[in-house]
Amino acid sequence: MAGSVNKVILVGNLGADPEIRHMQNGKPVCNLRIATSESWRDRDSGERRERTEWHRVVIFNEGLCKVAENYLRKGSKVYLEGQLQTRQYEQDGITKYSTEIVLQGFNSNLTMLDSAGGQGGQGGGFGGNNQSGGFGGGSQGGGFGGSSQGGGFGGGPAGGGDFDDDIPF
């Protein structure tokens, strides 16, 4: 097998509202904190245990930043696809490292899994494989920032049905 793969897939909840900043060239950068949890039953005590991992996510894609800013809030459930990147920086003369999931370019994906009101279920999305519309490309992916299979903007099955949400597209 030639080459290598750097791909991260997360399904989790936002731990805080998205932070939007702008680079010197005016392009937005969005920072998210995503919590993923795993639970199990302890063999010895029979108690239910849970472990939560926190992930830093940085979005450089302008369209995904706009969606995150307008529609994501603390507690929102999201599906993310991106790449793992470690950056080095200095703080008080000490070299530190930070590992983040980065969404940039066309190999990234952000899909909102909550409904527009945050009531749960499968809301729209901004990427591939969403089942109830949004800005995606149908059952095989596609969409803005989705995979190479499926349609582009609004592709997917015919007769998409009526959607009752406040997303303007």
Short mmCIF file of C-alpha atoms in Angstrom, two decimals:
data_model
loop_
_atom_site.label_atom_id
_atom_site.label_comp_id
_atom_site.label_asym_id
_atom_site.label_seq_id
_atom_site.Cartn_x
_atom_site.Cartn_y
_atom_site.Cartn_z
CA MET A 1 0.00 0.00 0.00
CA ALA A 2 1.45 3.33 -1.04
CA GLY A 3 1.06 6.48 1.00
CA SER A 4 -0.68 7.00 4.30
CA VAL A 5 -3.98 8.23 5.72
CA ASN A 6 -4.59 11.01 8.21
CA LYS A 7 -8.34 11.07 8.86
CA VAL A 8 -10.29 11.67 12.06
CA ILE A 9 -14.01 11.05 12.47
CA LEU A 10 -15.78 12.34 15.58
CA VAL A 11 -19.38 12.23 16.73
CA GLY A 12 -19.81 14.30 19.84
CA ASN A 13 -21.27 17.33 21.57
CA LEU A 14 -19.99 20.89 21.71
CA GLY A 15 -18.70 21.79 25.17
CA ALA A 16 -19.00 25.53 24.49
CA ASP A 17 -20.32 27.89 21.83
CA PRO A 18 -18.07 28.14 18.75
CA GLU A 19 -15.29 30.75 18.94
CA ILE A 20 -14.91 32.72 15.72
CA ARG A 21 -11.73 34.68 15.09
CA HIS A 22 -10.36 36.30 11.96
CA MET A 23 -6.86 35.97 10.53
CA GLN A 24 -4.95 39.01 9.32
CA ASN A 25 -6.21 38.42 5.77
CA GLY A 26 -9.83 38.60 7.04
CA LYS A 27 -10.64 34.88 6.70
CA PRO A 28 -12.51 33.33 9.64
CA VAL A 29 -11.18 30.57 11.89
CA CYS A 30 -13.57 28.67 14.15
CA ASN A 31 -12.52 26.81 17.30
CA LEU A 32 -14.73 24.08 18.75
CA ARG A 33 -14.41 21.93 21.86
CA ILE A 34 -15.99 18.53 21.25
CA ALA A 35 -16.74 15.97 23.95
CA THR A 36 -16.95 12.28 23.12
CA SER A 37 -18.04 9.81 25.78
CA GLU A 38 -17.82 6.09 26.22
CA SER A 39 -19.68 4.16 28.88
CA TRP A 40 -19.45 0.61 30.18
CA ARG A 41 -20.48 -1.51 33.12
CA ASP A 42 -17.72 -2.32 35.62
CA ARG A 43 -17.16 -6.09 35.84
CA ASP A 44 -16.38 -6.11 39.57
CA SER A 45 -18.96 -3.71 40.99
CA GLY A 46 -21.57 -3.76 38.23
CA GLU A 47 -21.65 0.05 38.29
CA ARG A 48 -22.03 2.03 35.13
CA ARG A 49 -18.82 3.96 34.32
CA GLU A 50 -18.26 6.75 31.85
CA ARG A 51 -15.17 8.42 30.40
CA THR A 52 -15.28 11.69 28.45
CA GLU A 53 -12.54 12.81 26.08
CA TRP A 54 -12.22 16.44 24.97
CA HIS A 55 -11.04 17.32 21.47
CA ARG A 56 -9.93 20.64 20.02
CA VAL A 57 -11.29 21.25 16.54
CA VAL A 58 -10.15 24.10 14.28
CA ILE A 59 -12.12 24.99 11.13
CA PHE A 60 -10.37 26.98 8.38
CA ASN A 61 -13.11 26.44 5.77
CA GLU A 62 -15.05 29.71 5.37
CA GLY A 63 -18.42 28.05 4.64
CA LEU A 64 -18.14 25.65 7.58
CA CYS A 65 -17.16 28.55 9.86
CA LYS A 66 -20.31 30.41 8.85
CA VAL A 67 -22.50 27.37 9.57
CA ALA A 68 -20.80 26.77 12.93
CA GLU A 69 -21.23 30.41 13.92
CA ASN A 70 -24.91 30.60 12.93
CA TYR A 71 -26.26 27.17 13.89
CA LEU A 72 -24.04 25.45 16.46
CA ARG A 73 -24.37 26.08 20.19
CA LYS A 74 -23.11 24.48 23.39
CA GLY A 75 -24.55 20.95 23.57
CA SER A 76 -25.10 20.60 19.79
CA LYS A 77 -24.40 17.10 18.47
CA VAL A 78 -22.13 17.05 15.41
CA TYR A 79 -20.39 14.64 13.04
CA LEU A 80 -16.93 15.83 12.00
CA GLU A 81 -14.32 14.58 9.54
CA GLY A 82 -10.91 16.19 9.46
CA GLN A 83 -7.20 15.63 9.88
CA LEU A 84 -5.00 15.38 12.94
CA GLN A 85 -2.36 18.13 13.18
CA THR A 86 0.16 18.94 15.89
CA ARG A 87 1.50 22.47 16.11
CA GLN A 88 4.38 23.83 18.13
CA TYR A 89 4.41 27.17 19.95
CA GLU A 90 6.33 28.94 22.71
CA GLN A 91 4.79 30.19 25.91
CA ASP A 92 6.97 31.92 28.52
CA GLY A 93 10.08 30.53 26.83
CA ILE A 94 8.80 26.94 27.01
CA THR A 95 8.10 24.98 23.82
CA LYS A 96 4.63 23.47 23.90
CA TYR A 97 2.69 21.23 21.53
CA SER A 98 -1.01 21.14 20.74
CA THR A 99 -2.74 18.39 18.78
CA GLU A 100 -5.97 19.38 17.04
CA ILE A 101 -8.47 18.07 14.52
CA VAL A 102 -8.33 20.45 11.56
CA LEU A 103 -11.12 20.92 9.01
CA GLN A 104 -9.88 22.62 5.85
CA GLY A 105 -10.27 22.08 2.15
CA PHE A 106 -12.58 19.57 0.53
CA ASN A 107 -11.58 16.55 2.60
CA SER A 108 -13.40 17.88 5.66
CA ASN A 109 -17.02 17.48 6.73
CA LEU A 110 -19.31 18.99 9.36
CA THR A 111 -22.80 17.55 9.78
CA MET A 112 -25.27 18.82 12.36
CA LEU A 113 -27.02 15.86 14.00
CA ASP A 114 -29.49 17.88 16.09
CA SER A 115 -32.66 19.38 14.74
CA ALA A 116 -32.79 23.14 14.25
CA GLY A 117 -34.16 23.65 17.75
CA GLY A 118 -31.60 21.32 19.30
CA GLN A 119 -34.28 18.72 20.05
CA GLY A 120 -32.18 15.77 18.89
CA GLY A 121 -32.84 13.51 15.94
CA GLN A 122 -31.23 13.90 12.54
CA GLY A 123 -31.31 17.50 11.50
CA GLY A 124 -29.84 18.89 8.35
CA GLY A 125 -26.18 18.97 7.72
CA PHE A 126 -23.37 20.65 5.92
CA GLY A 127 -21.71 17.63 4.42
CA GLY A 128 -22.42 14.17 3.17
CA ASN A 129 -24.72 11.38 4.31
CA ASN A 130 -27.43 13.37 6.04
CA GLN A 131 -30.85 11.78 5.86
CA SER A 132 -33.13 14.77 6.23
CA GLY A 133 -31.84 17.39 3.86
CA GLY A 134 -29.64 20.26 4.76
CA PHE A 135 -26.81 21.16 2.46
CA GLY A 136 -25.60 17.71 1.49
CA GLY A 137 -25.34 15.34 -1.36
CA GLY A 138 -27.68 12.48 -0.53
CA SER A 139 -27.09 8.94 0.51
CA GLN A 140 -23.55 8.52 -0.82
CA GLY A 141 -21.94 11.65 0.58
CA GLY A 142 -21.03 14.66 -1.48
CA GLY A 143 -22.25 18.03 -0.38
CA PHE A 144 -20.02 20.89 0.65
CA GLY A 145 -16.90 19.35 2.08
CA GLY A 146 -18.25 15.83 1.67
CA SER A 147 -16.74 12.88 -0.13
CA SER A 148 -16.24 12.46 -3.84
CA GLN A 149 -19.28 10.21 -4.28
CA GLY A 150 -22.75 11.65 -4.67
CA GLY A 151 -24.03 14.98 -5.84
CA GLY A 152 -22.69 18.42 -5.06
CA PHE A 153 -24.88 21.16 -3.68
CA GLY A 154 -28.34 19.75 -3.07
CA GLY A 155 -27.71 16.49 -4.95
CA GLY A 156 -29.30 13.35 -3.62
CA PRO A 157 -32.65 11.68 -3.99
CA ALA A 158 -35.51 13.37 -5.79
CA GLY A 159 -38.57 14.59 -3.89
CA GLY A 160 -36.65 15.75 -0.84
CA GLY A 161 -39.84 16.60 1.06
CA ASP A 162 -40.75 19.61 3.17
CA PHE A 163 -38.30 20.82 5.78
CA ASP A 164 -39.38 22.90 8.71
CA ASP A 165 -36.21 24.64 9.82
CA ASP A 166 -34.70 28.09 9.78
CA ILE A 167 -31.68 27.25 7.63
CA PRO A 168 -31.88 29.66 4.67
CA PHE A 169 -30.72 27.26 1.97
#
